Short mmCIF file of C-alpha atoms in Angstrom, two decimals:
data_model
loop_
_atom_site.label_atom_id
_atom_site.label_comp_id
_atom_site.label_asym_id
_atom_site.label_seq_id
_atom_site.Cartn_x
_atom_site.Cartn_y
_atom_site.Cartn_z
CA MET A 1 0.00 0.14 -0.14
CA ILE A 2 1.44 3.32 -1.25
CA ASP A 3 -0.05 5.47 1.13
CA ARG A 4 -0.04 9.37 1.48
CA GLN A 5 3.14 9.06 4.06
CA THR A 6 5.02 7.12 1.46
CA ARG A 7 4.32 9.16 -1.65
CA LYS A 8 5.60 11.92 0.41
CA ARG A 9 8.63 10.02 0.99
CA LEU A 10 9.14 9.04 -2.23
CA LEU A 11 9.18 12.18 -4.27
CA LYS A 12 10.86 14.34 -1.87
CA THR A 13 13.89 11.26 -1.91
CA VAL A 14 13.65 11.10 -5.70
CA ALA A 15 13.78 15.10 -6.20
CA ASN A 16 16.16 15.40 -3.57
CA ARG A 17 18.71 12.52 -5.01
CA VAL A 18 18.27 14.42 -8.21
CA ILE A 19 19.02 18.27 -7.24
CA ALA A 20 21.83 16.72 -5.23
CA CYS A 21 23.41 15.40 -7.99
CA ALA A 22 22.91 18.22 -10.45
CA ASP A 23 26.24 19.44 -11.19
CA GLU A 24 27.55 16.07 -11.88
CA LEU A 25 24.30 15.50 -14.42
CA THR A 26 25.45 19.21 -15.74
CA ASP A 27 29.22 18.02 -16.17
CA LEU A 28 28.55 14.69 -17.66
CA ASP A 29 25.97 16.64 -20.51
CA ARG A 30 28.46 19.77 -20.81
CA ALA A 31 31.04 16.80 -22.15
CA ILE A 32 28.40 15.53 -24.86
CA GLY A 33 25.73 17.57 -24.79
CA ASP A 34 24.56 21.21 -23.96
CA GLY A 35 25.65 21.10 -20.74
CA ASP A 36 22.15 21.82 -18.96
CA HIS A 37 20.82 18.70 -17.66
CA GLY A 38 21.58 19.24 -14.30
CA ALA A 39 20.27 23.05 -13.93
CA ASN A 40 17.21 21.66 -16.17
CA MET A 41 16.13 18.45 -13.70
CA ARG A 42 17.38 20.87 -10.67
CA ARG A 43 14.00 23.26 -11.72
CA GLY A 44 11.49 20.35 -12.61
CA PHE A 45 12.62 18.82 -9.36
CA GLU A 46 12.86 21.94 -6.85
CA ALA A 47 8.77 22.44 -8.42
CA VAL A 48 8.25 19.43 -7.41
CA LEU A 49 9.08 19.60 -3.84
CA ALA A 50 7.97 22.62 -3.78
CA ALA A 51 4.56 21.00 -4.88
CA VAL A 52 5.12 17.77 -3.13
CA ASP A 53 2.26 17.96 -0.05
CA ASP A 54 -0.64 19.16 -2.73
CA LEU A 55 1.18 16.09 -5.04
CA SER A 56 1.18 13.40 -2.06
CA ALA A 57 -2.29 14.31 -1.13
CA LYS A 58 -3.42 12.92 -4.42
CA SER A 59 -3.66 8.84 -5.38
CA PHE A 60 -0.73 7.21 -6.35
CA GLY A 61 -1.19 7.63 -9.91
CA GLU A 62 -2.45 11.01 -9.86
CA SER A 63 0.62 12.54 -7.99
CA LEU A 64 2.88 10.46 -10.72
CA LYS A 65 0.54 11.79 -12.92
CA GLY A 66 1.43 15.46 -11.20
CA VAL A 67 4.85 15.01 -11.09
CA GLY A 68 5.22 14.13 -14.84
CA THR A 69 2.53 17.61 -15.57
CA THR A 70 5.17 19.62 -13.79
CA LEU A 71 8.58 17.91 -15.36
CA VAL A 72 6.81 18.84 -18.28
CA MET A 73 6.23 22.56 -17.70
CA LYS A 74 9.14 23.27 -16.07
CA VAL A 75 12.18 21.48 -17.01
CA GLY A 76 12.50 23.40 -20.19
CA GLY A 77 15.08 20.61 -22.29
CA ALA A 78 14.23 17.30 -23.93
CA SER A 79 14.38 15.72 -20.34
CA GLY A 80 11.21 17.49 -19.57
CA PRO A 81 8.72 15.63 -21.63
CA LEU A 82 10.87 12.39 -21.62
CA TYR A 83 10.85 12.13 -17.65
CA GLY A 84 7.29 13.97 -17.71
CA THR A 85 6.32 11.50 -20.18
CA LEU A 86 7.70 8.73 -17.98
CA PHE A 87 6.06 9.78 -14.91
CA LEU A 88 2.50 10.17 -16.67
CA SER A 89 2.49 7.07 -17.77
CA LEU A 90 3.44 5.35 -14.76
CA GLY A 91 0.51 7.24 -13.50
CA LYS A 92 -1.65 5.82 -15.56
CA SER A 93 -1.14 2.53 -14.62
CA LEU A 94 -0.48 2.07 -11.48
CA ALA A 95 -2.88 2.65 -8.16
CA ASP A 96 -2.73 2.97 -4.25
CA GLU A 97 -2.43 -0.61 -3.59
CA VAL A 98 0.51 -2.57 -5.94
CA ASP A 99 2.26 -5.44 -6.58
CA ARG A 100 5.40 -6.12 -8.58
CA GLU A 101 3.83 -7.62 -11.54
CA GLN A 102 1.45 -4.38 -11.68
CA VAL A 103 4.91 -2.70 -11.41
CA VAL A 104 6.68 -4.55 -14.20
CA ASP A 105 3.52 -3.98 -16.42
CA ALA A 106 3.64 -0.53 -15.66
CA PHE A 107 7.11 -0.10 -16.49
CA VAL A 108 6.84 -1.97 -19.99
CA ALA A 109 3.87 1.21 -20.92
CA ALA A 110 6.09 3.75 -19.46
CA ILE A 111 9.10 2.49 -21.51
CA GLU A 112 6.95 2.12 -24.96
CA ALA A 113 5.76 5.95 -24.04
CA VAL A 114 9.62 7.36 -23.98
CA LYS A 115 10.29 5.36 -26.74
CA ALA A 116 7.64 6.66 -28.35
CA ARG A 117 8.16 10.45 -27.39
CA GLY A 118 12.00 10.25 -27.92
CA LYS A 119 11.84 8.43 -31.09
CA SER A 120 14.54 6.19 -29.79
CA ASP A 121 15.25 2.64 -29.05
CA ILE A 122 17.52 0.58 -26.96
CA GLY A 123 21.29 0.94 -27.42
CA GLN A 124 21.26 4.70 -28.88
CA LYS A 125 22.67 5.63 -25.56
CA THR A 126 19.82 7.27 -23.82
CA MET A 127 17.66 6.76 -20.31
CA LEU A 128 16.33 3.83 -21.43
CA ASP A 129 19.62 1.86 -21.68
CA VAL A 130 19.25 2.17 -17.77
CA LEU A 131 14.96 1.28 -17.72
CA TYR A 132 15.34 -1.27 -19.78
CA PRO A 133 17.82 -3.65 -17.66
CA VAL A 134 16.05 -2.32 -14.73
CA LEU A 135 12.73 -3.80 -16.07
CA GLY A 136 14.38 -6.97 -16.80
CA VAL A 137 15.76 -7.45 -13.40
CA LEU A 138 12.08 -6.45 -12.12
CA ARG A 139 10.72 -8.77 -13.85
CA GLU A 140 13.02 -11.83 -12.61
CA SER A 141 12.40 -11.16 -9.45
CA GLY A 142 13.68 -13.37 -6.61
CA GLU A 143 16.37 -12.63 -3.74
CA ASP A 144 17.99 -9.52 -3.18
CA LEU A 145 15.63 -7.27 -5.50
CA PRO A 146 16.45 -4.06 -3.88
CA ALA A 147 19.93 -4.44 -4.32
CA ARG A 148 20.10 -5.82 -7.44
CA LEU A 149 17.78 -3.08 -8.91
CA LYS A 150 19.99 -0.78 -7.48
CA THR A 151 23.25 -2.40 -9.06
CA VAL A 152 21.66 -3.16 -12.44
CA ALA A 153 20.73 0.75 -12.56
CA ARG A 154 24.39 1.71 -12.01
CA LEU A 155 26.02 -0.78 -14.14
CA ALA A 156 23.33 0.31 -16.83
CA ALA A 157 24.21 3.72 -16.41
CA GLU A 158 27.89 2.51 -17.07
CA SER A 159 27.34 0.66 -19.68
CA THR A 160 26.59 4.37 -22.11
CA ILE A 161 29.93 5.24 -21.92
CA PRO A 162 31.05 2.82 -24.80
CA MET A 163 27.74 3.36 -26.63
CA LYS A 164 27.41 6.19 -29.64
CA ALA A 165 25.26 8.63 -29.17
CA ILE A 166 22.43 8.00 -32.22
CA ARG A 167 19.59 10.70 -30.88
CA GLY A 168 19.73 13.94 -28.86
CA ARG A 169 22.56 16.83 -28.45
CA ALA A 170 25.12 14.29 -28.32
CA SER A 171 24.63 12.47 -31.57
CA PHE A 172 25.71 15.19 -33.24
CA LEU A 173 28.98 14.22 -32.09
CA GLY A 174 29.06 10.55 -33.57
CA GLU A 175 32.18 8.89 -32.73
CA ARG A 176 33.60 11.60 -29.88
CA SER A 177 30.37 10.57 -27.81
CA ILE A 178 31.78 7.42 -27.11
CA GLY A 179 33.60 7.53 -24.07
CA HIS A 180 31.10 9.70 -21.78
CA MET A 181 28.27 8.37 -19.86
CA ASP A 182 25.04 9.25 -20.67
CA PRO A 183 23.44 12.24 -18.52
CA GLY A 184 20.19 11.19 -18.74
CA ALA A 185 21.20 7.39 -18.07
CA ARG A 186 22.91 8.63 -15.06
CA SER A 187 19.97 10.61 -13.78
CA ALA A 188 17.42 7.76 -14.16
CA ALA A 189 19.63 5.28 -12.20
CA LEU A 190 19.83 8.34 -9.65
CA MET A 191 15.63 7.70 -9.82
CA VAL A 192 15.83 4.38 -9.28
CA ASP A 193 18.37 3.92 -6.35
CA ALA A 194 16.58 6.71 -4.96
CA VAL A 195 13.20 4.65 -5.41
CA VAL A 196 14.76 1.65 -3.94
CA ASP A 197 15.93 3.24 -0.80
CA VAL A 198 12.36 4.15 -0.21
CA MET A 199 10.77 1.06 -0.76
CA GLU A 200 13.50 -0.50 1.94
CA GLY A 201 12.67 1.48 4.33
CA PHE A 202 16.61 3.67 4.10
CA ALA A 203 14.93 7.21 3.04
CA MET B 1 -11.80 30.72 -45.92
CA LYS B 2 -11.40 31.52 -42.33
CA GLY B 3 -8.06 33.04 -42.58
CA ASN B 4 -3.99 32.46 -43.09
CA VAL B 5 -2.43 29.56 -41.26
CA GLY B 6 -0.51 30.91 -38.37
CA ILE B 7 3.56 30.11 -37.76
CA VAL B 8 5.13 29.58 -34.62
CA ILE B 9 9.04 29.81 -34.11
CA VAL B 10 10.84 27.73 -31.27
CA SER B 11 14.34 27.93 -30.33
CA HIS B 12 16.50 27.61 -27.94
CA SER B 13 17.30 31.06 -27.84
CA ALA B 14 14.92 34.11 -27.22
CA ASP B 15 17.26 36.17 -29.58
CA VAL B 16 17.06 33.52 -32.63
CA ALA B 17 13.47 33.42 -32.39
CA ARG B 18 12.43 36.91 -31.67
CA GLY B 19 14.71 37.73 -34.93
CA THR B 20 13.39 35.08 -37.15
CA ALA B 21 9.85 36.49 -35.89
CA LEU B 22 10.71 39.71 -37.41
CA MET B 23 12.51 38.60 -40.73
CA VAL B 24 9.09 36.70 -41.43
CA GLU B 25 7.24 40.05 -40.55
CA GLN B 26 9.49 41.77 -42.96
CA MET B 27 8.49 39.51 -45.36
CA VAL B 28 4.53 38.91 -44.91
CA GLY B 29 3.91 41.86 -43.03
CA ARG B 30 1.02 40.87 -40.17
CA GLU B 31 -1.14 38.70 -42.81
CA VAL B 32 0.17 35.60 -40.78
CA PRO B 33 -1.00 34.90 -37.23
CA LEU B 34 2.56 34.29 -35.62
CA GLY B 35 3.83 33.01 -32.38
CA TRP B 36 7.74 32.86 -30.67
CA CYS B 37 9.40 31.59 -27.57
CA GLY B 38 12.42 31.03 -26.85
CA GLY B 39 14.16 29.84 -23.75
CA ASP B 40 13.24 27.86 -20.56
CA PRO B 41 11.62 29.04 -17.73
CA ASP B 42 14.10 30.88 -15.78
CA GLY B 43 15.25 32.77 -18.88
CA GLY B 44 18.28 30.80 -20.07
CA LEU B 45 19.27 28.31 -23.41
CA GLY B 46 16.19 25.96 -23.90
CA THR B 47 12.53 25.45 -24.87
CA SER B 48 9.50 25.55 -22.31
CA VAL B 49 6.20 23.71 -22.99
CA GLU B 50 4.15 26.82 -21.21
CA ALA B 51 5.38 29.22 -23.79
CA ILE B 52 5.02 27.17 -26.60
CA LEU B 53 1.44 26.71 -25.78
CA ALA B 54 1.20 30.48 -25.59
CA ALA B 55 3.16 31.28 -28.92
CA ILE B 56 0.61 28.77 -30.45
CA ASP B 57 -2.40 30.27 -28.52
CA LYS B 58 -0.85 33.80 -29.96
CA ALA B 59 -0.74 32.24 -33.51
CA TRP B 60 -3.68 30.15 -33.93
CA SER B 61 -5.58 30.02 -36.61
CA GLU B 62 -8.66 28.09 -37.69
CA GLN B 63 -6.61 26.95 -40.48
CA GLY B 64 -4.19 25.20 -38.05
CA VAL B 65 -0.70 26.03 -37.34
CA ALA B 66 2.89 25.33 -38.79
CA ILE B 67 5.74 24.98 -35.86
CA LEU B 68 9.29 25.69 -36.91
CA VAL B 69 12.00 24.56 -34.24
CA ASP B 70 15.50 24.67 -34.07
CA LEU B 71 17.50 21.68 -32.40
CA GLY B 72 15.94 18.25 -30.55
CA GLY B 73 14.76 20.00 -27.37
CA ALA B 74 12.47 22.24 -28.95
CA GLU B 75 10.63 19.41 -31.23
CA THR B 76 10.62 17.65 -28.00
CA ASN B 77 8.84 20.25 -26.00
CA SER B 78 6.66 21.12 -28.97
CA GLU B 79 5.13 17.39 -29.67
CA MET B 80 4.01 17.59 -26.07
CA ALA B 81 3.05 20.82 -26.33
CA ILE B 82 0.62 19.95 -29.22
CA GLU B 83 -0.73 16.80 -27.08
CA MET B 84 -1.52 19.27 -24.19
CA LEU B 85 -3.65 21.14 -26.43
CA PRO B 86 -7.61 20.71 -26.53
CA GLU B 87 -8.66 18.27 -28.63
CA SER B 88 -10.44 19.98 -31.07
CA ARG B 89 -6.85 21.98 -32.17
CA ARG B 90 -4.83 19.19 -31.64
CA SER B 91 -4.46 17.32 -35.15
CA ARG B 92 -4.46 21.07 -36.66
CA VAL B 93 -1.21 21.99 -35.32
CA VAL B 94 2.05 20.74 -37.11
CA VAL B 95 5.97 20.49 -36.26
CA CYS B 96 7.96 20.92 -39.77
CA ASN B 97 10.80 18.98 -40.11
CA ALA B 98 13.12 22.25 -41.61
CA PRO B 99 15.64 24.70 -40.35
CA VAL B 100 14.11 27.43 -37.97
CA VAL B 101 14.58 30.67 -39.96
CA GLU B 102 14.29 29.45 -43.84
CA GLY B 103 11.66 27.08 -42.55
CA ALA B 104 9.34 29.83 -40.97
CA VAL B 105 10.30 32.64 -43.48
CA MET B 106 9.21 29.85 -46.39
CA ALA B 107 5.95 28.71 -44.24
CA ALA B 108 4.85 32.09 -43.82
CA THR B 109 5.37 33.32 -47.11
CA GLU B 110 3.19 30.64 -48.23
CA ALA B 111 0.36 30.35 -45.63
CA ALA B 112 0.17 34.65 -46.21
CA SER B 113 -0.99 33.12 -50.04
CA GLY B 114 -3.99 31.72 -47.93
CA ALA B 115 -2.58 28.04 -48.48
CA PRO B 116 -3.78 25.25 -46.18
CA LEU B 117 -1.80 23.26 -43.56
CA ASP B 118 -0.64 20.77 -45.73
CA VAL B 119 0.68 22.85 -48.35
CA VAL B 120 2.80 25.44 -45.85
CA ARG B 121 3.92 22.57 -43.65
CA ARG B 122 5.53 20.77 -47.58
CA THR B 123 6.90 23.92 -48.45
CA ALA B 124 8.93 24.62 -45.29
CA GLU B 125 9.96 20.83 -45.69
CA GLU B 126 10.98 21.52 -49.15
CA LEU B 127 12.14 25.04 -48.81
CA THR B 128 10.55 25.28 -52.19
CA PRO B 129 7.48 27.25 -53.24
CA ALA B 130 3.97 25.17 -53.81
#
């Protein structure tokens, strides 16, 4: 049961984690993009924090949709519609009572929505390269699920380092995008890590 | 006929958007409804869905609106803005796959002739008058 308190803790933890790492995200983006990912995500999630009481007062689905809309309106880069679409889609699928199977289904739909929004796919050096492996582990379930989710998110973000960017500003660099972690993959991994911390009761 | 197709210019830079709008006006005067925006919600380089929605509203025409964008985020944010429009308007707004300055001037010139939305879009994308 994702009650109001859990919803609030979830939104605050994710938002604070992204905000705390904003400079790192900007540095990653400066290497292969336009250097605004950190600042954009900070602006978006500061708006989420500012509205966290209102957002978490709603049902889990509605609060996720609220996060999505806030990111769409406030981020100011392509990550706004991309993460906005992710949260809007998750919000459409998830209710207060939620089990792993439902999260898997919600994740499948959300990944499809992000693919459509970004006209992108797996292996193109984007946030999808984190979301998809995380979905794989969610599907497997089994022992130590939280720890494995965190590990796969981190390793998946690192796996974007040798990839060549096909979408987004980084694709302008072609071969030169190889050797840098994708900032969107990193921010996606940060969020997965924060969500797992809340689910384990560490945050 | 209910007026000409509207043109919206979306750039990461407010200066580029404003400059492009001036070039469009020089070409077609005020015959074409025109909206433009540039910059993120804090005024830095970037694009804002809120500002794009406002620009579409400003350039609204029953004939539809053609949006010209510069780089990726402008396109993604414009597509998001279109989805957030009331359903009655959604199908009458398109993003043109064209360079923002040349595309906007070509699209507006075509729009000023009273051409429908699909023709305006094609002209912008092919950079050749219909």
